[in-house]
mmCIF file of C-alpha atoms in Angstrom:
data_model
loop_
_atom_site.group_PDB
_atom_site.id
_atom_site.type_symbol
_atom_site.label_atom_id
_atom_site.label_comp_id
_atom_site.label_asym_id
_atom_site.label_seq_id
_atom_site.Cartn_x
_atom_site.Cartn_y
_atom_site.Cartn_z
ATOM 1 C CA GLN A 1 -9.391 9.864 7.736
ATOM 2 C CA GLN A 2 -7.045 6.877 8.017
ATOM 3 C CA PRO A 3 -9.000 3.649 8.635
ATOM 4 C CA VAL A 4 -8.394 2.003 11.976
ATOM 5 C CA GLN A 5 -7.353 -1.625 12.136
ATOM 6 C CA SER A 6 -7.816 -3.919 15.092
ATOM 7 C CA PRO A 7 -6.182 -5.692 16.710
ATOM 8 C CA GLN A 8 -2.731 -4.154 16.283
ATOM 9 C CA ALA A 9 -1.071 -7.523 16.725
ATOM 10 C CA VAL A 10 -2.106 -11.136 17.164
ATOM 11 C CA ILE A 11 -0.215 -14.349 17.868
ATOM 12 C CA LEU A 12 -1.692 -17.676 16.827
ATOM 13 C CA ARG A 13 -0.823 -21.343 16.820
ATOM 14 C CA GLU A 14 -1.008 -23.180 13.518
ATOM 15 C CA GLY A 15 -4.573 -24.199 12.775
ATOM 16 C CA GLU A 16 -6.194 -21.418 14.812
ATOM 17 C CA ASP A 17 -8.478 -18.762 13.354
ATOM 18 C CA ALA A 18 -8.124 -14.979 13.377
ATOM 19 C CA VAL A 19 -10.197 -11.950 12.434
ATOM 20 C CA ILE A 20 -8.746 -8.564 11.487
ATOM 21 C CA ASN A 21 -11.036 -5.557 11.368
ATOM 22 C CA CYS A 22 -10.813 -2.328 9.379
ATOM 23 C CA SER A 23 -13.107 0.561 10.315
ATOM 24 C CA SER A 24 -13.588 3.953 8.725
ATOM 25 C CA SER A 25 -15.293 7.097 9.958
ATOM 26 C CA LYS A 26 -16.153 7.961 6.345
ATOM 27 C CA ALA A 27 -18.299 6.236 3.727
ATOM 28 C CA LEU A 28 -16.385 3.668 1.701
ATOM 29 C CA TYR A 29 -16.525 2.703 -1.946
ATOM 30 C CA SER A 30 -14.155 -0.237 -1.737
ATOM 31 C CA VAL A 31 -11.773 -1.995 0.612
ATOM 32 C CA HIS A 32 -8.492 -3.598 -0.477
ATOM 33 C CA TRP A 33 -6.546 -6.093 1.629
ATOM 34 C CA TYR A 34 -2.778 -6.667 1.394
ATOM 35 C CA ARG A 35 -0.253 -8.789 3.262
ATOM 36 C CA GLN A 36 3.361 -7.737 3.714
ATOM 37 C CA LYS A 37 6.276 -9.880 4.866
ATOM 38 C CA HIS A 38 9.041 -8.045 6.708
ATOM 39 C CA GLY A 39 11.178 -5.976 4.304
ATOM 40 C CA GLU A 40 9.161 -7.033 1.263
ATOM 41 C CA ALA A 41 6.491 -5.475 -0.931
ATOM 42 C CA PRO A 42 2.828 -5.741 0.057
ATOM 43 C CA VAL A 43 1.013 -8.499 -1.817
ATOM 44 C CA PHE A 44 -2.591 -8.110 -2.921
ATOM 45 C CA LEU A 45 -5.160 -10.408 -1.301
ATOM 46 C CA MET A 46 -8.586 -9.172 -2.402
ATOM 47 C CA ILE A 47 -10.871 -6.235 -3.164
ATOM 48 C CA LEU A 48 -14.390 -5.843 -1.819
ATOM 49 C CA LEU A 49 -16.706 -3.517 -3.668
ATOM 50 C CA LYS A 50 -20.274 -3.994 -2.577
ATOM 51 C CA GLY A 51 -21.822 -3.699 0.831
ATOM 52 C CA GLY A 52 -22.166 -7.079 2.462
ATOM 53 C CA GLU A 53 -20.093 -8.751 -0.188
ATOM 54 C CA GLN A 54 -17.862 -11.535 0.955
ATOM 55 C CA LYS A 55 -14.935 -12.825 -1.021
ATOM 56 C CA GLY A 56 -12.530 -15.596 -0.324
ATOM 57 C CA HIS A 57 -9.396 -17.320 -1.423
ATOM 58 C CA ASP A 58 -8.458 -20.672 0.061
ATOM 59 C CA LYS A 59 -8.797 -20.198 3.804
ATOM 60 C CA ILE A 60 -8.695 -16.388 3.725
ATOM 61 C CA SER A 61 -11.953 -14.536 3.231
ATOM 62 C CA ALA A 62 -13.285 -11.058 3.861
ATOM 63 C CA SER A 63 -16.536 -9.189 4.254
ATOM 64 C CA PHE A 64 -17.513 -5.582 3.687
ATOM 65 C CA ASN A 65 -20.350 -3.959 5.591
ATOM 66 C CA GLU A 66 -21.058 -0.725 3.756
ATOM 67 C CA LYS A 67 -23.499 0.585 6.360
ATOM 68 C CA LYS A 68 -21.083 0.074 9.220
ATOM 69 C CA GLN A 69 -18.197 1.356 7.079
ATOM 70 C CA GLN A 70 -16.045 -1.578 8.001
ATOM 71 C CA SER A 71 -14.445 -4.678 6.605
ATOM 72 C CA SER A 72 -13.204 -7.844 8.274
ATOM 73 C CA LEU A 73 -10.555 -10.296 7.108
ATOM 74 C CA TYR A 74 -11.009 -13.909 8.228
ATOM 75 C CA LEU A 75 -8.082 -16.318 8.380
ATOM 76 C CA THR A 76 -9.147 -19.866 9.136
ATOM 77 C CA ALA A 77 -6.916 -22.800 10.025
ATOM 78 C CA SER A 78 -3.898 -20.483 9.917
ATOM 79 C CA GLN A 79 -0.627 -21.644 8.398
ATOM 80 C CA LEU A 80 2.915 -20.491 9.128
ATOM 81 C CA SER A 81 2.911 -18.730 5.752
ATOM 82 C CA TYR A 82 0.123 -16.420 6.948
ATOM 83 C CA SER A 83 2.563 -14.564 9.192
ATOM 84 C CA GLY A 84 3.088 -10.938 8.220
ATOM 85 C CA THR A 85 1.473 -7.539 8.481
ATOM 86 C CA TYR A 86 -1.992 -7.103 7.030
ATOM 87 C CA PHE A 87 -3.134 -3.748 5.680
ATOM 88 C CA CYS A 88 -6.512 -2.556 4.565
ATOM 89 C CA GLY A 89 -6.669 0.191 1.968
ATOM 90 C CA THR A 90 -9.862 2.134 1.491
ATOM 91 C CA ARG A 91 -11.346 4.186 -1.320
ATOM 92 C CA ARG A 92 -14.074 6.699 -0.724
ATOM 93 C CA PRO A 93 -17.049 7.386 -3.014
ATOM 94 C CA GLY A 94 -16.283 10.132 -5.483
ATOM 95 C CA SER A 95 -12.591 9.362 -5.644
ATOM 96 C CA GLY A 96 -13.132 8.718 -9.329
ATOM 97 C CA ASN A 97 -10.499 6.803 -11.239
ATOM 98 C CA THR A 98 -7.548 8.027 -9.237
ATOM 99 C CA GLY A 99 -7.138 4.634 -7.590
ATOM 100 C CA LYS A 100 -5.986 6.533 -4.540
ATOM 101 C CA LEU A 101 -6.062 4.383 -1.413
ATOM 102 C CA ILE A 102 -5.810 5.332 2.248
ATOM 103 C CA PHE A 103 -4.172 2.574 4.257
ATOM 104 C CA GLY A 104 -4.700 1.526 7.842
ATOM 105 C CA GLN A 105 -1.782 1.259 10.232
ATOM 106 C CA GLY A 106 -1.530 -2.504 9.816
ATOM 107 C CA THR A 107 -2.099 -5.627 11.926
ATOM 108 C CA THR A 108 0.870 -7.865 12.631
ATOM 109 C CA LEU A 109 0.017 -11.550 12.616
ATOM 110 C CA GLN A 110 2.441 -14.171 13.886
ATOM 111 C CA VAL A 111 1.655 -17.858 13.471
ATOM 112 C CA LYS A 112 3.672 -20.248 15.622
ATOM 113 C CA PRO A 113 4.101 -24.000 15.104
ATOM 114 C CA ASP B 1 7.915 -11.258 -16.684
ATOM 115 C CA GLY B 2 5.924 -8.142 -15.953
ATOM 116 C CA GLY B 3 6.469 -6.249 -12.765
ATOM 117 C CA ILE B 4 7.764 -3.206 -10.947
ATOM 118 C CA THR B 5 11.425 -2.614 -10.208
ATOM 119 C CA GLN B 6 12.851 -0.164 -7.717
ATOM 120 C CA SER B 7 16.474 0.739 -7.319
ATOM 121 C CA PRO B 8 18.542 0.797 -5.311
ATOM 122 C CA LYS B 9 17.320 -1.567 -2.578
ATOM 123 C CA TYR B 10 19.319 0.293 0.088
ATOM 124 C CA LEU B 11 20.372 3.917 -0.114
ATOM 125 C CA PHE B 12 22.410 6.032 2.231
ATOM 126 C CA ARG B 13 22.720 9.766 1.989
ATOM 127 C CA LYS B 14 24.143 12.594 3.998
ATOM 128 C CA GLU B 15 21.951 15.290 5.438
ATOM 129 C CA GLY B 16 21.385 18.139 3.023
ATOM 130 C CA GLN B 17 21.695 16.024 -0.121
ATOM 131 C CA ASN B 18 18.954 15.365 -2.632
ATOM 132 C CA VAL B 19 18.482 11.770 -3.729
ATOM 133 C CA THR B 20 16.389 10.182 -6.486
ATOM 134 C CA LEU B 21 14.676 6.815 -6.140
ATOM 135 C CA SER B 22 13.929 4.913 -9.316
ATOM 136 C CA CYS B 23 10.653 3.141 -10.150
ATOM 137 C CA GLU B 24 10.041 1.351 -13.441
ATOM 138 C CA GLN B 25 7.088 -0.827 -14.501
ATOM 139 C CA ASN B 26 6.441 -2.906 -17.608
ATOM 140 C CA LEU B 27 2.826 -3.732 -16.799
ATOM 141 C CA ASN B 28 1.491 -1.068 -19.145
ATOM 142 C CA HIS B 29 -0.256 0.582 -16.189
ATOM 143 C CA ASP B 30 -1.372 4.180 -16.466
ATOM 144 C CA ALA B 31 -1.391 4.980 -12.747
ATOM 145 C CA MET B 32 1.653 5.005 -10.494
ATOM 146 C CA TYR B 33 2.081 5.829 -6.809
ATOM 147 C CA TRP B 34 4.766 6.519 -4.225
ATOM 148 C CA TYR B 35 4.279 5.545 -0.588
ATOM 149 C CA ARG B 36 6.352 6.043 2.491
ATOM 150 C CA GLN B 37 6.299 3.418 5.223
ATOM 151 C CA ASP B 38 7.388 4.028 8.808
ATOM 152 C CA PRO B 39 7.089 1.492 11.630
ATOM 153 C CA GLY B 40 3.555 1.330 13.013
ATOM 154 C CA GLN B 41 2.161 3.891 10.582
ATOM 155 C CA GLY B 42 1.177 1.867 7.565
ATOM 156 C CA LEU B 43 1.612 3.273 4.076
ATOM 157 C CA ARG B 44 1.253 6.988 3.455
ATOM 158 C CA LEU B 45 0.795 8.386 -0.037
ATOM 159 C CA ILE B 46 3.433 10.865 -1.211
ATOM 160 C CA TYR B 47 2.535 11.463 -4.873
ATOM 161 C CA TYR B 48 0.512 9.738 -7.531
ATOM 162 C CA SER B 49 0.180 9.996 -11.284
ATOM 163 C CA GLN B 50 -2.724 8.890 -13.424
ATOM 164 C CA ILE B 51 -1.190 9.668 -16.776
ATOM 165 C CA VAL B 52 2.052 10.767 -18.371
ATOM 166 C CA ASN B 53 3.047 14.379 -17.662
ATOM 167 C CA ASP B 54 0.506 14.686 -14.862
ATOM 168 C CA PHE B 55 0.788 14.013 -11.132
ATOM 169 C CA GLN B 56 -0.895 15.031 -7.888
ATOM 170 C CA LYS B 57 0.248 15.477 -4.319
ATOM 171 C CA GLY B 58 -0.684 12.857 -1.796
ATOM 172 C CA ASP B 59 -0.972 13.275 1.950
ATOM 173 C CA ILE B 60 2.716 13.895 2.724
ATOM 174 C CA ALA B 61 4.195 15.546 -0.395
ATOM 175 C CA GLU B 62 6.275 18.216 1.374
ATOM 176 C CA GLY B 63 9.984 17.745 0.746
ATOM 177 C CA TYR B 64 9.440 15.413 -2.213
ATOM 178 C CA SER B 65 9.181 15.880 -5.978
ATOM 179 C CA VAL B 66 8.315 13.584 -8.882
ATOM 180 C CA SER B 67 8.198 13.517 -12.663
ATOM 181 C CA ARG B 68 6.279 11.365 -15.124
ATOM 182 C CA GLU B 69 7.858 11.831 -18.537
ATOM 183 C CA LYS B 70 7.314 8.223 -19.578
ATOM 184 C CA LYS B 71 4.505 5.795 -18.836
ATOM 185 C CA GLU B 72 6.962 3.234 -17.503
ATOM 186 C CA SER B 73 8.870 5.485 -15.125
ATOM 187 C CA PHE B 74 7.953 7.514 -12.024
ATOM 188 C CA PRO B 75 11.106 8.642 -10.161
ATOM 189 C CA LEU B 76 10.872 10.201 -6.713
ATOM 190 C CA THR B 77 13.328 12.837 -5.496
ATOM 191 C CA VAL B 78 13.769 13.250 -1.771
ATOM 192 C CA THR B 79 14.987 16.784 -1.286
ATOM 193 C CA SER B 80 16.944 18.338 1.542
ATOM 194 C CA ALA B 81 13.694 20.025 2.607
ATOM 195 C CA GLN B 82 12.326 16.699 3.825
ATOM 196 C CA LYS B 83 12.886 16.850 7.589
ATOM 197 C CA ASN B 84 12.891 13.149 8.368
ATOM 198 C CA PRO B 85 13.568 11.191 5.180
ATOM 199 C CA THR B 86 14.759 7.901 6.704
ATOM 200 C CA ALA B 87 12.048 5.388 5.752
ATOM 201 C CA PHE B 88 11.058 2.519 3.487
ATOM 202 C CA TYR B 89 9.748 3.812 0.139
ATOM 203 C CA LEU B 90 7.357 1.786 -1.967
ATOM 204 C CA CYS B 91 6.302 2.384 -5.548
ATOM 205 C CA ALA B 92 3.079 0.912 -6.928
ATOM 206 C CA SER B 93 1.086 0.908 -10.158
ATOM 207 C CA SER B 94 -2.408 0.029 -11.282
ATOM 208 C CA THR B 95 -4.597 0.147 -14.357
ATOM 209 C CA ARG B 96 -6.891 3.097 -14.778
ATOM 210 C CA ALA B 97 -9.848 1.738 -16.660
ATOM 211 C CA SER B 98 -13.069 3.682 -16.313
ATOM 212 C CA GLY B 99 -15.545 2.091 -13.946
ATOM 213 C CA ARG B 100 -13.070 -0.446 -12.648
ATOM 214 C CA VAL B 101 -11.343 -0.750 -9.326
ATOM 215 C CA ASP B 102 -8.044 -2.531 -9.686
ATOM 216 C CA GLU B 103 -5.393 -3.786 -7.359
ATOM 217 C CA GLN B 104 -2.141 -1.953 -6.900
ATOM 218 C CA PHE B 105 1.045 -3.864 -7.652
ATOM 219 C CA PHE B 106 3.993 -2.943 -5.468
ATOM 220 C CA GLY B 107 7.692 -2.862 -6.145
ATOM 221 C CA PRO B 108 10.238 -4.376 -3.700
ATOM 222 C CA GLY B 109 10.938 -1.012 -2.065
ATOM 223 C CA THR B 110 13.960 1.167 -1.329
ATOM 224 C CA ARG B 111 15.179 1.641 2.229
ATOM 225 C CA LEU B 112 16.620 5.139 2.573
ATOM 226 C CA THR B 113 18.824 6.010 5.514
ATOM 227 C CA VAL B 114 20.055 9.527 6.166
ATOM 228 C CA LEU B 115 23.369 9.616 7.994
#
C-alpha cells in the first residue's frame, strides 16, 4: 500500500537536473511532496490533485498522472539548498476528510558544488 | 508566529518505562497526526485525530496511546508494550475543511532513545 519512490538516492552537481518518481499500486486522489533536511521537520512543497496536473514553484515542479497512478517531481538547475530527502505522500479516493497520508520511503538527494 | 511545537527535542528512557511526547499547535487546525520515522522507511502513521475527543489508529498503533482533550494539544504516550520504540517522532496538523485537501504542517520532532 505504501507508494514506491525511485530512485532511492541521487547525487548531482550544482546546475544539473533530477527527477524523482512516486508510484502507487492503488488509485490516487492526491499526491503531496515534502522535503526534509537531516534531523529537521519535513517541509511542504506542493499538492497535486487532478490527473495530468502539473504544478511548480521556482525550479521545482511536479506532475500527476492519475491513470498511471504516479507522480514525478522535477528539480531543474539544482542548487545546494535542494539537498535533503524527498517524500511523496498519497491519499486514496474515499479517504474523506481524514487528511490521512501514506508516505513513500523517501529519496535522498545530494547536490555537490 | 503560528506553528507546531514538540518537546522535548531529545528523550532518553529506560526499557519498561512509559514516556509521553508533547505536541502543541496554535494554527487552529482541527486535524493532528503522529508519525514515526526510522531510517529508510519514510514516515509511518501512528495515530490521528480529526476533532477534539476523537482519534483513530494509524498503521502502527500497537504500543502507543494518545489523547485529544484540547484542540491545540495531541500528546503521544509510548508505552512499555512498544517493542522497538527508539525512533524519530513527528507531529503534524492540518485543516479539515470539507472538500479541501490541505498540506500537513510538521513540528521539529522528538528523538526518543531507549537505553
